mmCIF file with all atom_site columns, C-alpha atoms in Angstrom:
data_model
loop_
_atom_site.group_PDB
_atom_site.id
_atom_site.type_symbol
_atom_site.label_atom_id
_atom_site.label_alt_id
_atom_site.label_comp_id
_atom_site.label_asym_id
_atom_site.label_entity_id
_atom_site.label_seq_id
_atom_site.pdbx_PDB_ins_code
_atom_site.Cartn_x
_atom_site.Cartn_y
_atom_site.Cartn_z
_atom_site.occupancy
_atom_site.B_iso_or_equiv
_atom_site.pdbx_formal_charge
_atom_site.auth_seq_id
_atom_site.auth_comp_id
_atom_site.auth_asym_id
_atom_site.auth_atom_id
_atom_site.pdbx_PDB_model_num
ATOM 1   C CA . MET C 1 1   ? 10.961  -63.984 3.945   1.00 0.00 ? 1   MET C CA 1
ATOM 2   C CA . LYS C 1 2   ? 8.126   -61.499 4.267   1.00 0.00 ? 2   LYS C CA 1
ATOM 3   C CA . VAL C 1 3   ? 6.934   -59.366 7.167   1.00 0.00 ? 3   VAL C CA 1
ATOM 4   C CA . THR C 1 4   ? 3.682   -57.426 7.290   1.00 0.00 ? 4   THR C CA 1
ATOM 5   C CA . ALA C 1 5   ? 2.728   -54.458 9.443   1.00 0.00 ? 5   ALA C CA 1
ATOM 6   C CA . ARG C 1 6   ? -0.944  -53.584 9.898   1.00 0.00 ? 6   ARG C CA 1
ATOM 7   C CA . TYR C 1 7   ? -2.462  -50.183 10.637  1.00 0.00 ? 7   TYR C CA 1
ATOM 8   C CA . THR C 1 8   ? -5.892  -48.597 10.874  1.00 0.00 ? 8   THR C CA 1
ATOM 9   C CA . PHE C 1 9   ? -6.983  -45.055 10.236  1.00 0.00 ? 9   PHE C CA 1
ATOM 10  C CA . GLU C 1 10  ? -10.263 -43.199 9.973   1.00 0.00 ? 10  GLU C CA 1
ATOM 11  C CA . ALA C 1 11  ? -10.749 -41.011 6.929   1.00 0.00 ? 11  ALA C CA 1
ATOM 12  C CA . ALA C 1 12  ? -13.455 -39.514 4.747   1.00 0.00 ? 12  ALA C CA 1
ATOM 13  C CA . HIS C 1 13  ? -13.608 -39.222 0.985   1.00 0.00 ? 13  HIS C CA 1
ATOM 14  C CA . ARG C 1 14  ? -15.961 -38.794 -1.909  1.00 0.00 ? 14  ARG C CA 1
ATOM 15  C CA . LEU C 1 15  ? -15.854 -40.753 -5.144  1.00 0.00 ? 15  LEU C CA 1
ATOM 16  C CA . TYR C 1 16  ? -16.066 -37.996 -7.693  1.00 0.00 ? 16  TYR C CA 1
ATOM 17  C CA . ASP C 1 17  ? -14.706 -37.833 -11.238 1.00 0.00 ? 17  ASP C CA 1
ATOM 18  C CA . LYS C 1 18  ? -14.238 -34.244 -12.408 1.00 0.00 ? 18  LYS C CA 1
ATOM 19  C CA . SER C 1 19  ? -14.808 -35.298 -16.014 1.00 0.00 ? 19  SER C CA 1
ATOM 20  C CA . LEU C 1 20  ? -18.435 -36.136 -15.151 1.00 0.00 ? 20  LEU C CA 1
ATOM 21  C CA . ASP C 1 21  ? -21.250 -33.875 -14.062 1.00 0.00 ? 21  ASP C CA 1
ATOM 22  C CA . GLU C 1 22  ? -23.061 -34.359 -10.752 1.00 0.00 ? 22  GLU C CA 1
ATOM 23  C CA . ARG C 1 23  ? -25.610 -36.731 -12.257 1.00 0.00 ? 23  ARG C CA 1
ATOM 24  C CA . GLY C 1 24  ? -22.912 -38.789 -13.960 1.00 0.00 ? 24  GLY C CA 1
ATOM 25  C CA . ASN C 1 25  ? -21.039 -39.122 -10.673 1.00 0.00 ? 25  ASN C CA 1
ATOM 26  C CA . ASN C 1 26  ? -24.198 -40.117 -8.832  1.00 0.00 ? 26  ASN C CA 1
ATOM 27  C CA . ASP C 1 27  ? -25.012 -42.692 -11.527 1.00 0.00 ? 27  ASP C CA 1
ATOM 28  C CA . LEU C 1 28  ? -21.502 -44.138 -11.454 1.00 0.00 ? 28  LEU C CA 1
ATOM 29  C CA . PHE C 1 29  ? -20.695 -44.039 -7.751  1.00 0.00 ? 29  PHE C CA 1
ATOM 30  C CA . GLY C 1 30  ? -24.150 -44.075 -6.149  1.00 0.00 ? 30  GLY C CA 1
ATOM 31  C CA . PRO C 1 31  ? -24.150 -43.000 -2.503  1.00 0.00 ? 31  PRO C CA 1
ATOM 32  C CA . CYS C 1 32  ? -20.346 -42.989 -2.498  1.00 0.00 ? 32  CYS C CA 1
ATOM 33  C CA . ALA C 1 33  ? -20.487 -39.802 -4.606  1.00 0.00 ? 33  ALA C CA 1
ATOM 34  C CA . GLN C 1 34  ? -21.303 -38.052 -1.307  1.00 0.00 ? 34  GLN C CA 1
ATOM 35  C CA . ILE C 1 35  ? -18.713 -37.444 1.400   1.00 0.00 ? 35  ILE C CA 1
ATOM 36  C CA . HIS C 1 36  ? -18.570 -40.476 3.668   1.00 0.00 ? 36  HIS C CA 1
ATOM 37  C CA . GLY C 1 37  ? -16.048 -42.154 5.930   1.00 0.00 ? 37  GLY C CA 1
ATOM 38  C CA . HIS C 1 38  ? -14.404 -45.508 6.476   1.00 0.00 ? 38  HIS C CA 1
ATOM 39  C CA . THR C 1 39  ? -12.277 -47.298 8.958   1.00 0.00 ? 39  THR C CA 1
ATOM 40  C CA . TYR C 1 40  ? -9.416  -48.135 6.636   1.00 0.00 ? 40  TYR C CA 1
ATOM 41  C CA . ARG C 1 41  ? -6.928  -50.894 7.280   1.00 0.00 ? 41  ARG C CA 1
ATOM 42  C CA . LEU C 1 42  ? -3.498  -50.780 5.736   1.00 0.00 ? 42  LEU C CA 1
ATOM 43  C CA . GLU C 1 43  ? -1.096  -53.685 5.337   1.00 0.00 ? 43  GLU C CA 1
ATOM 44  C CA . VAL C 1 44  ? 2.506   -52.978 4.413   1.00 0.00 ? 44  VAL C CA 1
ATOM 45  C CA . THR C 1 45  ? 4.453   -56.082 3.371   1.00 0.00 ? 45  THR C CA 1
ATOM 46  C CA . LEU C 1 46  ? 8.222   -56.087 3.038   1.00 0.00 ? 46  LEU C CA 1
ATOM 47  C CA . ARG C 1 47  ? 10.421  -58.834 1.574   1.00 0.00 ? 47  ARG C CA 1
ATOM 48  C CA . GLY C 1 48  ? 14.048  -59.692 2.108   1.00 0.00 ? 48  GLY C CA 1
ATOM 49  C CA . SER C 1 49  ? 16.422  -62.549 2.653   1.00 0.00 ? 49  SER C CA 1
ATOM 50  C CA . ARG C 1 50  ? 18.910  -61.383 5.279   1.00 0.00 ? 50  ARG C CA 1
ATOM 51  C CA . LEU C 1 51  ? 18.202  -61.000 8.959   1.00 0.00 ? 51  LEU C CA 1
ATOM 52  C CA . HIS C 1 52  ? 20.095  -58.472 11.047  1.00 0.00 ? 52  HIS C CA 1
ATOM 53  C CA . HIS C 1 53  ? 19.977  -59.116 14.792  1.00 0.00 ? 53  HIS C CA 1
ATOM 54  C CA . GLY C 1 54  ? 17.198  -61.612 14.069  1.00 0.00 ? 54  GLY C CA 1
ATOM 55  C CA . MET C 1 55  ? 15.058  -59.077 12.196  1.00 0.00 ? 55  MET C CA 1
ATOM 56  C CA . LEU C 1 56  ? 14.353  -58.484 8.532   1.00 0.00 ? 56  LEU C CA 1
ATOM 57  C CA . ILE C 1 57  ? 13.585  -54.877 9.508   1.00 0.00 ? 57  ILE C CA 1
ATOM 58  C CA . ASN C 1 58  ? 13.002  -53.229 12.838  1.00 0.00 ? 58  ASN C CA 1
ATOM 59  C CA . PHE C 1 59  ? 9.225   -52.913 13.259  1.00 0.00 ? 59  PHE C CA 1
ATOM 60  C CA . ASN C 1 60  ? 9.707   -49.651 15.163  1.00 0.00 ? 60  ASN C CA 1
ATOM 61  C CA . ASP C 1 61  ? 11.377  -48.180 12.070  1.00 0.00 ? 61  ASP C CA 1
ATOM 62  C CA . VAL C 1 62  ? 8.452   -49.290 9.912   1.00 0.00 ? 62  VAL C CA 1
ATOM 63  C CA . ASP C 1 63  ? 5.997   -47.726 12.374  1.00 0.00 ? 63  ASP C CA 1
ATOM 64  C CA . THR C 1 64  ? 7.879   -44.442 12.350  1.00 0.00 ? 64  THR C CA 1
ATOM 65  C CA . VAL C 1 65  ? 7.883   -44.246 8.550   1.00 0.00 ? 65  VAL C CA 1
ATOM 66  C CA . VAL C 1 66  ? 4.242   -45.274 8.085   1.00 0.00 ? 66  VAL C CA 1
ATOM 67  C CA . SER C 1 67  ? 3.032   -42.964 10.839  1.00 0.00 ? 67  SER C CA 1
ATOM 68  C CA . SER C 1 68  ? 4.892   -39.912 9.582   1.00 0.00 ? 68  SER C CA 1
ATOM 69  C CA . ILE C 1 69  ? 4.212   -40.401 5.872   1.00 0.00 ? 69  ILE C CA 1
ATOM 70  C CA . ILE C 1 70  ? 0.784   -42.082 5.752   1.00 0.00 ? 70  ILE C CA 1
ATOM 71  C CA . THR C 1 71  ? -1.396  -42.535 8.808   1.00 0.00 ? 71  THR C CA 1
ATOM 72  C CA . GLY C 1 72  ? -0.406  -39.228 10.370  1.00 0.00 ? 72  GLY C CA 1
ATOM 73  C CA . ARG C 1 73  ? -1.601  -37.473 7.224   1.00 0.00 ? 73  ARG C CA 1
ATOM 74  C CA . LEU C 1 74  ? -4.740  -39.516 6.565   1.00 0.00 ? 74  LEU C CA 1
ATOM 75  C CA . ASP C 1 75  ? -6.170  -40.241 10.003  1.00 0.00 ? 75  ASP C CA 1
ATOM 76  C CA . HIS C 1 76  ? -9.354  -38.236 10.639  1.00 0.00 ? 76  HIS C CA 1
ATOM 77  C CA . GLY C 1 77  ? -8.857  -36.287 7.449   1.00 0.00 ? 77  GLY C CA 1
ATOM 78  C CA . LEU C 1 78  ? -10.596 -35.746 4.134   1.00 0.00 ? 78  LEU C CA 1
ATOM 79  C CA . ILE C 1 79  ? -8.545  -37.603 1.536   1.00 0.00 ? 79  ILE C CA 1
ATOM 80  C CA . ASP C 1 80  ? -9.905  -35.519 -1.332  1.00 0.00 ? 80  ASP C CA 1
ATOM 81  C CA . SER C 1 81  ? -8.521  -32.337 0.224   1.00 0.00 ? 81  SER C CA 1
ATOM 82  C CA . MET C 1 82  ? -4.952  -33.575 -0.234  1.00 0.00 ? 82  MET C CA 1
ATOM 83  C CA . PRO C 1 83  ? -3.124  -32.137 -3.272  1.00 0.00 ? 83  PRO C CA 1
ATOM 84  C CA . GLU C 1 84  ? -2.242  -35.672 -4.412  1.00 0.00 ? 84  GLU C CA 1
ATOM 85  C CA . PHE C 1 85  ? -5.944  -36.426 -4.908  1.00 0.00 ? 85  PHE C CA 1
ATOM 86  C CA . GLU C 1 86  ? -6.941  -33.144 -6.526  1.00 0.00 ? 86  GLU C CA 1
ATOM 87  C CA . ASN C 1 87  ? -7.304  -34.815 -9.947  1.00 0.00 ? 87  ASN C CA 1
ATOM 88  C CA . VAL C 1 88  ? -7.587  -38.441 -8.853  1.00 0.00 ? 88  VAL C CA 1
ATOM 89  C CA . VAL C 1 89  ? -10.721 -40.299 -7.757  1.00 0.00 ? 89  VAL C CA 1
ATOM 90  C CA . SER C 1 90  ? -9.980  -41.442 -4.202  1.00 0.00 ? 90  SER C CA 1
ATOM 91  C CA . THR C 1 91  ? -10.821 -45.121 -4.693  1.00 0.00 ? 91  THR C CA 1
ATOM 92  C CA . ALA C 1 92  ? -9.134  -47.793 -2.592  1.00 0.00 ? 92  ALA C CA 1
ATOM 93  C CA . GLU C 1 93  ? -7.047  -48.633 -5.662  1.00 0.00 ? 93  GLU C CA 1
ATOM 94  C CA . GLU C 1 94  ? -5.774  -45.069 -6.051  1.00 0.00 ? 94  GLU C CA 1
ATOM 95  C CA . ILE C 1 95  ? -5.157  -44.730 -2.321  1.00 0.00 ? 95  ILE C CA 1
ATOM 96  C CA . ALA C 1 96  ? -3.094  -47.943 -2.400  1.00 0.00 ? 96  ALA C CA 1
ATOM 97  C CA . ARG C 1 97  ? -1.061  -46.663 -5.381  1.00 0.00 ? 97  ARG C CA 1
ATOM 98  C CA . TRP C 1 98  ? -0.429  -43.346 -3.633  1.00 0.00 ? 98  TRP C CA 1
ATOM 99  C CA . ILE C 1 99  ? 0.669   -45.107 -0.430  1.00 0.00 ? 99  ILE C CA 1
ATOM 100 C CA . TRP C 1 100 ? 3.067   -47.284 -2.443  1.00 0.00 ? 100 TRP C CA 1
ATOM 101 C CA . ARG C 1 101 ? 4.676   -44.274 -4.074  1.00 0.00 ? 101 ARG C CA 1
ATOM 102 C CA . GLU C 1 102 ? 4.996   -42.503 -0.739  1.00 0.00 ? 102 GLU C CA 1
ATOM 103 C CA . LEU C 1 103 ? 6.527   -45.472 1.119   1.00 0.00 ? 103 LEU C CA 1
ATOM 104 C CA . ASP C 1 104 ? 8.678   -47.195 -1.489  1.00 0.00 ? 104 ASP C CA 1
ATOM 105 C CA . ALA C 1 105 ? 11.815  -45.058 -1.195  1.00 0.00 ? 105 ALA C CA 1
ATOM 106 C CA . SER C 1 106 ? 11.640  -44.918 2.600   1.00 0.00 ? 106 SER C CA 1
ATOM 107 C CA . LEU C 1 107 ? 11.151  -48.645 3.185   1.00 0.00 ? 107 LEU C CA 1
ATOM 108 C CA . THR C 1 108 ? 13.173  -50.131 0.323   1.00 0.00 ? 108 THR C CA 1
ATOM 109 C CA . SER C 1 109 ? 16.843  -50.242 1.203   1.00 0.00 ? 109 SER C CA 1
ATOM 110 C CA . GLY C 1 110 ? 19.652  -52.742 1.252   1.00 0.00 ? 110 GLY C CA 1
ATOM 111 C CA . SER C 1 111 ? 18.217  -56.225 1.373   1.00 0.00 ? 111 SER C CA 1
ATOM 112 C CA . VAL C 1 112 ? 14.613  -55.145 2.092   1.00 0.00 ? 112 VAL C CA 1
ATOM 113 C CA . VAL C 1 113 ? 12.077  -54.167 -0.570  1.00 0.00 ? 113 VAL C CA 1
ATOM 114 C CA . LEU C 1 114 ? 8.487   -53.046 -0.386  1.00 0.00 ? 114 LEU C CA 1
ATOM 115 C CA . GLU C 1 115 ? 6.554   -56.079 -1.625  1.00 0.00 ? 115 GLU C CA 1
ATOM 116 C CA . GLU C 1 116 ? 2.889   -55.194 -1.294  1.00 0.00 ? 116 GLU C CA 1
ATOM 117 C CA . ILE C 1 117 ? 0.441   -52.560 -0.078  1.00 0.00 ? 117 ILE C CA 1
ATOM 118 C CA . THR C 1 118 ? -3.143  -53.528 0.719   1.00 0.00 ? 118 THR C CA 1
ATOM 119 C CA . VAL C 1 119 ? -5.796  -50.985 1.631   1.00 0.00 ? 119 VAL C CA 1
ATOM 120 C CA . TYR C 1 120 ? -9.052  -52.273 3.115   1.00 0.00 ? 120 TYR C CA 1
ATOM 121 C CA . GLU C 1 121 ? -12.061 -50.018 2.805   1.00 0.00 ? 121 GLU C CA 1
ATOM 122 C CA . GLY C 1 122 ? -14.103 -51.473 5.634   1.00 0.00 ? 122 GLY C CA 1
ATOM 123 C CA . ASP C 1 123 ? -14.277 -55.231 6.126   1.00 0.00 ? 123 ASP C CA 1
ATOM 124 C CA . ARG C 1 124 ? -15.401 -56.408 2.703   1.00 0.00 ? 124 ARG C CA 1
ATOM 125 C CA . PHE C 1 125 ? -13.281 -54.705 0.052   1.00 0.00 ? 125 PHE C CA 1
ATOM 126 C CA . SER C 1 126 ? -9.583  -54.166 -0.466  1.00 0.00 ? 126 SER C CA 1
ATOM 127 C CA . ALA C 1 127 ? -7.106  -53.108 -3.133  1.00 0.00 ? 127 ALA C CA 1
ATOM 128 C CA . THR C 1 128 ? -3.590  -54.497 -3.362  1.00 0.00 ? 128 THR C CA 1
ATOM 129 C CA . VAL C 1 129 ? -0.607  -53.031 -5.194  1.00 0.00 ? 129 VAL C CA 1
ATOM 130 C CA . VAL C 1 130 ? 2.569   -54.975 -5.931  1.00 0.00 ? 130 VAL C CA 1
ATOM 131 C CA . ARG C 1 131 ? 5.773   -53.705 -7.502  1.00 0.00 ? 131 ARG C CA 1
ATOM 132 C CA . ASP C 1 132 ? 4.936   -55.075 -10.972 1.00 0.00 ? 132 ASP C CA 1
ATOM 133 C CA . ASP C 1 133 ? 1.682   -53.079 -11.035 1.00 0.00 ? 133 ASP C CA 1
ATOM 134 C CA . LEU C 1 134 ? 3.589   -49.819 -11.001 1.00 0.00 ? 134 LEU C CA 1
ATOM 135 C CA . ARG C 1 135 ? 6.150   -50.877 -13.600 1.00 0.00 ? 135 ARG C CA 1
ATOM 136 C CA . LYS C 1 136 ? 3.322   -51.119 -16.120 1.00 0.00 ? 136 LYS C CA 1
ATOM 137 C CA . GLU C 1 137 ? 2.340   -47.443 -15.744 1.00 0.00 ? 137 GLU C CA 1
#
């Protein structure tokens, strides 16, 4: 069985690769090389097989973890100012990987495992990370 919790947060970022000069970044990332913002959507999917009191996991517990570790840090902030993104281009893919690493230990316990993280950058584009993606690193 799987359960998914959905969240939104507002954040700004800039797609900028420090190995490139300003022109190279503008050529590669276009207008996204400038600071801009998104309404991000986050989906956190958990998997398990045993229900306790009719629940795979208490949704309030999931909310507490996601709020304190992720949305509370990202909402209305500049992602690139976070130490975790100092040397990482803040693409949706990298944001999803970071969120996975931050949430995995807190949400994986007993019979429940973190199954999938999806980050939507606006309505049209998203990046999804599953456990196997991180085993290949």
